Short mmCIF file of C-alpha atoms in Angstrom, two decimals:
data_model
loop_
_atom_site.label_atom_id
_atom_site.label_comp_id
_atom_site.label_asym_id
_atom_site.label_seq_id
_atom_site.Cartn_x
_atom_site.Cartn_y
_atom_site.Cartn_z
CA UNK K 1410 98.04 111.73 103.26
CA UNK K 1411 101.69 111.55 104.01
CA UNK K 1412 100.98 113.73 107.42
CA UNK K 1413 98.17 112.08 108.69
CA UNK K 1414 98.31 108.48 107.77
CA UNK K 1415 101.59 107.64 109.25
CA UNK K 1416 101.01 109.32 112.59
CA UNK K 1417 97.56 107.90 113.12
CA UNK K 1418 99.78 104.52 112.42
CA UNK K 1419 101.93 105.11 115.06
CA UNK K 1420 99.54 106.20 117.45
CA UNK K 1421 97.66 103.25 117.16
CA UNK K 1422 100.22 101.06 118.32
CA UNK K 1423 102.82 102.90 120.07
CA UNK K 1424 103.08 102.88 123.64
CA UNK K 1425 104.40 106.41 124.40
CA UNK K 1426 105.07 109.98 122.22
CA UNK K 1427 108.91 108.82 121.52
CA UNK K 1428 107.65 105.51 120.27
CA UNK K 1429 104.41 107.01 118.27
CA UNK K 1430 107.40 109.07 116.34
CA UNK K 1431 109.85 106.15 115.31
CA UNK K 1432 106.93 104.23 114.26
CA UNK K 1433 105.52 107.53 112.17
CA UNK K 1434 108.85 107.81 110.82
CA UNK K 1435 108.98 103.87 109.54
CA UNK K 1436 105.56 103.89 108.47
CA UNK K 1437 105.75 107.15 106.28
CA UNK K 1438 109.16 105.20 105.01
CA UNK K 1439 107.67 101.95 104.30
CA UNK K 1440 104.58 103.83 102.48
CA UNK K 1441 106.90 106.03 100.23
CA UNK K 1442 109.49 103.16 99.12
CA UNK K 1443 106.48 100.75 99.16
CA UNK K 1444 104.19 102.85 96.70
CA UNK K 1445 107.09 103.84 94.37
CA UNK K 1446 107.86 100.16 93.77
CA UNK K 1447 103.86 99.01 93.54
CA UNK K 1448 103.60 101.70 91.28
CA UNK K 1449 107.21 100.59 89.06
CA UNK K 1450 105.24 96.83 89.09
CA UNK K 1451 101.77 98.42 88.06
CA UNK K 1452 102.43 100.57 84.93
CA UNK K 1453 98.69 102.46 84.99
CA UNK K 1454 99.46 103.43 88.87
CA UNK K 1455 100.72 106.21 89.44
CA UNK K 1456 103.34 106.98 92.06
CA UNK K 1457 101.48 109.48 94.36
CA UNK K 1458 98.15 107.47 94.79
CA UNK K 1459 100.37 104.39 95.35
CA UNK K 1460 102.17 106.16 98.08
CA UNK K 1461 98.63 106.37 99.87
CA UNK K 1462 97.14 103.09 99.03
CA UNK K 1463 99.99 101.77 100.63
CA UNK K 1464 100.00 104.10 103.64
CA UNK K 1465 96.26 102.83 103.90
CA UNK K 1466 96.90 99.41 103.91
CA UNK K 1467 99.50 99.61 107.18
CA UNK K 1468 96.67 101.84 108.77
CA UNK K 1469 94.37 99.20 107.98
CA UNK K 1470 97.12 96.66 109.94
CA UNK K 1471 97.79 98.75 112.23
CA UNK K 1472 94.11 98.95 113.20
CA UNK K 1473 93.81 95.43 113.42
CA UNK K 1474 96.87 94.71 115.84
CA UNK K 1475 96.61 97.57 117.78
CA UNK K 1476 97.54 97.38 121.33
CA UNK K 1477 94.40 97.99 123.79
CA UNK K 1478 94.55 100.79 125.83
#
């Protein structure tokens, strides 16, 4: 989850290999931080499948705006 989900992010959008890396690197950041506080707000949640449900909803935005190639 945490491998694939933030590169495939960054590949969707990024322009070039150096930008497909900071954006896997603030995606897998925003996922992590994002899930441990959805699942601190939601007490039956637990962290981990937070962690990816929240990875899977930037894919899912990243899908939508992604730059056409």
């Amino acid at each position: 989850g945490l491998l694939i989900i933030p590169a495939l992010s960054g590949y969707l959008i990024a322009r070039n290999y150096k930008d497909q890396l900071i954006y896997s690197f603030i995606f897998s950041f925003l996922s992590i931080f994002g899930g441990i506080f959805l699942s601190a707000f939601v007490r039956f949640l637990p962290s981990g499948p937070a962690i990816i449900l929240t990875g899977c909803l930037i894919l899912a935005l990243c899908f939508i705006f992604r730059k056409r190639r």
